[in-house]
Tab-separated table of C-alpha atoms in Angstrom:
chain	number	residue	atom	x	y	z
A	38	MET	CA	13.590	161.910	-72.692
A	39	ARG	CA	10.927	159.512	-72.579
A	40	ARG	CA	11.843	155.874	-73.414
A	41	VAL	CA	9.658	152.918	-74.469
A	42	THR	CA	8.670	149.752	-72.465
A	43	ARG	CA	7.763	146.612	-73.781
A	44	TYR	CA	5.669	143.882	-72.010
A	45	GLU	CA	4.325	140.602	-73.016
A	46	HIS	CA	0.638	139.699	-72.215
A	47	HIS	CA	-0.386	136.821	-73.380
A	48	THR	CA	-4.553	135.303	-73.662
A	49	GLY	CA	-4.357	132.846	-76.038
A	50	ARG	CA	-7.633	133.633	-77.717
A	51	LEU	CA	-6.700	135.911	-80.306
A	52	SER	CA	-5.794	134.666	-84.229
A	53	ARG	CA	-3.039	137.279	-84.282
A	54	PRO	CA	-1.012	138.854	-82.563
A	55	LEU	CA	-1.460	142.744	-81.412
A	56	THR	CA	0.405	145.495	-80.672
A	57	LEU	CA	-0.997	148.243	-78.403
A	58	ALA	CA	1.134	151.748	-77.304
A	59	VAL	CA	-0.004	152.640	-74.455
A	60	VAL	CA	0.511	157.416	-73.152
A	61	SER	CA	-0.204	157.658	-70.112
A	62	ASP	CA	-0.213	161.259	-67.996
A	63	LEU	CA	1.127	163.281	-70.797
A	64	HIS	CA	-0.493	166.269	-68.831
A	65	ASN	CA	-0.591	169.005	-71.492
A	66	GLU	CA	3.211	168.836	-72.591
A	67	PRO	CA	4.838	168.536	-75.337
A	68	TYR	CA	4.372	165.482	-77.730
A	69	GLU	CA	5.754	165.199	-81.192
A	70	ASP	CA	7.896	162.589	-80.352
A	71	LEU	CA	5.501	160.062	-79.249
A	72	PHE	CA	4.785	159.253	-82.681
A	73	ALA	CA	8.199	157.631	-83.150
A	74	LEU	CA	7.582	156.330	-80.302
A	75	ILE	CA	4.317	153.983	-81.134
A	76	GLN	CA	4.837	153.671	-84.668
A	77	GLY	CA	3.830	150.014	-85.702
A	78	ALA	CA	1.522	150.438	-83.340
A	79	ASP	CA	-2.396	148.708	-83.949
A	80	ALA	CA	-4.124	150.747	-81.477
A	81	LEU	CA	-3.256	153.055	-78.956
A	82	LEU	CA	-4.901	153.409	-74.944
A	83	VAL	CA	-4.869	156.761	-73.568
A	84	PRO	CA	-5.792	156.629	-69.559
A	85	GLY	CA	-6.287	159.488	-68.743
A	86	ASP	CA	-4.674	162.709	-67.810
A	87	ILE	CA	-3.685	164.125	-71.462
A	88	SER	CA	-4.603	167.897	-69.497
A	89	ASP	CA	-3.072	169.424	-67.019
A	90	ARG	CA	-5.974	170.853	-64.032
A	91	TYR	CA	-2.957	173.115	-62.215
A	92	HIS	CA	-2.906	175.196	-64.941
A	93	GLN	CA	-6.316	174.113	-66.235
A	94	ARG	CA	-5.604	173.435	-69.849
A	95	TRP	CA	-6.077	170.783	-71.984
A	96	ASP	CA	-4.362	172.225	-75.713
A	97	GLN	CA	-1.923	169.962	-76.485
A	98	GLY	CA	-3.509	166.821	-74.516
A	99	VAL	CA	-6.586	167.444	-76.985
A	100	ALA	CA	-4.515	168.119	-80.388
A	101	PHE	CA	-2.622	164.786	-79.608
A	102	LEU	CA	-5.329	162.687	-79.713
A	103	SER	CA	-6.954	164.375	-82.412
A	104	ASP	CA	-3.177	164.064	-83.904
A	105	ALA	CA	-2.954	160.192	-83.319
A	106	ALA	CA	-6.793	159.750	-84.387
A	107	ARG	CA	-5.875	160.203	-87.202
A	108	ARG	CA	-2.779	158.277	-87.752
A	109	LEU	CA	-4.399	154.774	-85.837
A	110	PRO	CA	-8.010	154.004	-83.602
A	111	THR	CA	-6.784	155.909	-80.195
A	112	PHE	CA	-8.776	155.249	-77.277
A	113	PHE	CA	-9.278	157.043	-74.432
A	114	SER	CA	-10.358	157.511	-70.822
A	115	LEU	CA	-10.586	159.892	-67.997
A	116	GLY	CA	-8.046	160.706	-64.966
A	117	ASN	CA	-8.270	162.941	-62.768
A	118	HIS	CA	-6.690	165.825	-64.330
A	119	GLU	CA	-9.050	165.931	-67.135
A	120	ALA	CA	-12.725	165.185	-63.816
A	121	ARG	CA	-11.002	167.524	-62.071
A	122	GLN	CA	-11.064	170.481	-64.849
A	123	GLN	CA	-13.553	173.488	-63.985
A	124	HIS	CA	-14.502	173.088	-66.861
A	125	TYR	CA	-14.968	169.440	-67.445
A	126	HIS	CA	-18.443	169.761	-70.031
A	127	LYS	CA	-16.372	172.061	-72.348
A	128	LEU	CA	-13.341	169.728	-72.392
A	129	LYS	CA	-15.590	166.404	-72.682
A	130	THR	CA	-17.450	168.222	-75.760
A	131	ALA	CA	-13.545	168.506	-77.540
A	132	LEU	CA	-12.473	164.928	-76.513
A	133	TYR	CA	-15.581	164.339	-78.575
A	134	HIS	CA	-14.163	166.060	-80.992
A	135	THR	CA	-10.995	164.396	-81.880
A	136	GLY	CA	-12.039	160.889	-83.445
A	137	ALA	CA	-10.336	159.019	-80.851
A	138	GLN	CA	-13.147	156.828	-79.133
A	139	ILE	CA	-14.366	158.293	-75.719
A	140	LEU	CA	-14.578	155.276	-73.244
A	141	ILE	CA	-16.450	156.888	-70.367
A	142	ASN	CA	-17.993	153.874	-68.821
A	143	ARG	CA	-18.692	152.347	-71.499
A	144	HIS	CA	-16.839	149.871	-74.289
A	145	VAL	CA	-16.431	149.277	-78.089
A	146	ARG	CA	-15.505	146.871	-79.829
A	147	PHE	CA	-12.339	146.635	-82.215
A	148	GLY	CA	-11.685	143.306	-83.935
A	149	GLU	CA	-11.011	140.742	-81.493
A	150	VAL	CA	-11.230	142.437	-78.579
A	151	PHE	CA	-13.319	144.901	-76.444
A	152	ILE	CA	-12.123	148.524	-74.898
A	153	GLY	CA	-13.572	150.444	-72.121
A	154	GLY	CA	-13.142	152.488	-69.883
A	155	TRP	CA	-13.961	153.557	-66.335
A	156	TYR	CA	-14.220	156.865	-63.978
A	157	ASP	CA	-15.729	156.239	-60.947
A	158	PRO	CA	-19.087	157.543	-61.661
A	159	GLN	CA	-19.867	159.000	-58.886
A	160	VAL	CA	-17.103	162.069	-59.972
A	161	VAL	CA	-18.402	162.259	-63.636
A	162	ARG	CA	-21.921	161.441	-63.006
A	163	GLU	CA	-21.697	158.498	-65.814
A	164	PRO	CA	-23.350	155.439	-65.720
A	165	GLU	CA	-20.859	152.704	-65.161
A	166	ARG	CA	-21.366	149.665	-67.467
A	167	LEU	CA	-18.660	147.993	-66.775
A	168	SER	CA	-20.831	144.730	-66.796
A	169	ALA	CA	-21.983	144.671	-70.054
A	170	LEU	CA	-18.065	145.118	-70.815
A	171	GLU	CA	-17.621	141.642	-68.958
A	172	ARG	CA	-20.150	140.164	-70.651
A	173	GLU	CA	-19.003	139.917	-73.899
A	174	ASP	CA	-17.809	137.196	-76.222
A	175	GLY	CA	-14.036	138.011	-76.703
A	176	VAL	CA	-10.872	139.398	-74.725
A	177	LYS	CA	-11.407	142.070	-72.299
A	178	ILE	CA	-9.092	145.533	-71.970
A	179	LEU	CA	-10.411	147.776	-69.659
A	180	LEU	CA	-8.705	151.494	-68.710
A	181	CYS	CA	-8.426	152.632	-65.627
A	182	HIS	CA	-6.785	156.164	-64.775
A	183	LYS	CA	-5.513	154.528	-60.804
A	184	PRO	CA	-3.659	151.536	-60.067
A	185	GLU	CA	-5.253	151.245	-56.688
A	186	GLU	CA	-9.349	151.775	-58.274
A	187	TYR	CA	-8.325	148.369	-60.377
A	188	TRP	CA	-6.794	147.043	-57.081
A	189	LYS	CA	-9.913	147.795	-54.714
A	190	ARG	CA	-12.791	147.611	-56.658
A	191	MET	CA	-12.156	145.559	-59.989
A	192	ARG	CA	-9.998	142.573	-58.949
A	193	GLN	CA	-13.053	140.670	-58.709
A	194	ARG	CA	-13.891	141.966	-62.296
A	195	ARG	CA	-14.377	139.260	-65.381
A	196	LEU	CA	-11.403	141.194	-67.278
A	197	ASP	CA	-8.367	139.848	-69.381
A	198	LEU	CA	-5.878	143.160	-69.236
A	199	VAL	CA	-6.446	146.869	-67.233
A	200	VAL	CA	-4.166	150.005	-68.147
A	201	ALA	CA	-3.940	152.001	-65.761
A	202	GLY	CA	-1.379	155.384	-64.694
A	203	HIS	CA	-1.481	158.286	-62.566
A	204	ALA	CA	1.061	156.997	-60.157
A	205	HIS	CA	3.681	158.726	-62.103
A	206	GLY	CA	6.084	155.664	-61.025
A	207	GLY	CA	6.013	157.050	-57.875
A	208	GLN	CA	8.361	160.344	-58.637
A	209	ILE	CA	11.583	158.946	-56.918
A	210	ARG	CA	12.530	155.893	-57.382
A	211	LEU	CA	14.656	154.417	-54.559
A	212	PHE	CA	16.331	151.080	-55.366
A	213	GLY	CA	13.544	150.444	-57.644
A	214	GLN	CA	10.621	151.620	-55.002
A	215	GLY	CA	9.056	154.621	-55.702
A	216	VAL	CA	8.444	156.900	-53.040
A	217	TYR	CA	4.934	159.002	-53.692
A	218	ALA	CA	1.970	158.621	-55.507
A	219	PRO	CA	-1.735	160.217	-54.645
A	220	GLY	CA	-3.653	157.515	-53.838
A	221	GLN	CA	-1.660	155.622	-52.719
A	222	GLY	CA	0.934	157.650	-50.387
A	223	LEU	CA	4.574	157.106	-49.104
A	224	PHE	CA	6.710	154.090	-51.257
A	225	PRO	CA	3.621	153.298	-52.936
A	226	ARG	CA	2.960	149.658	-53.951
A	227	LEU	CA	1.170	149.949	-57.283
A	228	THR	CA	3.018	152.750	-59.772
A	229	ARG	CA	5.366	151.327	-62.780
A	230	GLY	CA	5.461	148.059	-63.799
A	231	ALA	CA	3.219	144.286	-64.107
A	232	ALA	CA	1.286	143.971	-61.594
A	233	ASP	CA	-1.859	140.858	-60.337
A	234	GLU	CA	-0.992	139.491	-63.600
A	235	ARG	CA	-3.334	141.269	-65.807
A	236	LEU	CA	-2.377	144.492	-64.351
A	237	ILE	CA	-0.154	146.910	-66.332
A	238	ILE	CA	0.557	150.438	-65.024
A	239	SER	CA	2.348	153.063	-66.729
A	240	ALA	CA	5.212	155.529	-65.494
A	241	GLY	CA	3.529	157.454	-66.929
A	242	ALA	CA	4.627	161.140	-69.936
A	243	GLY	CA	5.054	163.784	-68.496
A	244	ASN	CA	5.390	165.173	-65.365
A	245	PRO	CA	2.976	168.033	-63.780
A	246	ALA	CA	4.422	168.371	-60.744
A	247	ARG	CA	6.607	171.050	-58.971
A	248	MET	CA	9.273	167.669	-57.844
A	249	PRO	CA	11.213	166.241	-60.862
A	250	ARG	CA	11.378	162.679	-61.617
A	251	TRP	CA	14.169	160.881	-60.594
A	252	GLY	CA	15.491	157.460	-61.453
A	253	ASN	CA	12.175	157.890	-62.908
A	254	PRO	CA	11.804	158.775	-66.634
A	255	CYS	CA	8.577	158.765	-68.766
A	256	GLU	CA	7.900	156.230	-70.590
A	257	VAL	CA	5.187	154.869	-73.615
A	258	LEU	CA	4.894	151.283	-73.474
A	259	LEU	CA	3.811	148.442	-75.838
A	260	ILE	CA	1.947	145.776	-74.945
A	261	ARG	CA	2.416	142.749	-77.146
A	262	LEU	CA	-1.530	141.327	-77.430
A	263	ASP	CA	-1.953	137.439	-78.719
């Protein structure tokens, strides 16, 4: 069962509020219930891992992006499950045919905001253009799949909101603390929720791991940005 988690993020620089839906870490799972959860959103942000690298599958993830893009403006950035697909270039071609904005180390304008997507250019071999996003005169939103990458590399960047996933809420949560996250190890700090005043981390909409989630329901986010 997926649930909706709501956040508010204040910039003071928009003429009207926006509602941003976030679906992270779908991992090629069924998605039909998601559209009822994000109904009324102005845009959909998908910060990576629509695919499942363990089974090298992406059919449902790509279908989700296609269906979403027909319903509302949709913005996608890579996750590690995309970057580690054996046939990454075939997947990349499929992504560009979905109708979603595919943001691989680039950004686009959406009304009064600029939305970018970042993934380590040493992995995906795409040049980094974050400095161009920082120079824009408007509210700047970045999709950065791994929250620990934000913490290591981007805390000094001129950004207004960063949306991440990857950590799956810590997989198992005990007393409000996640137990494990890839890239952070045991009892990680950055697994879900808001941190550093501008980072919002989704616990994810799916679960590709053999270990079940416990005390940690799958979620989609609705962020009211004003």
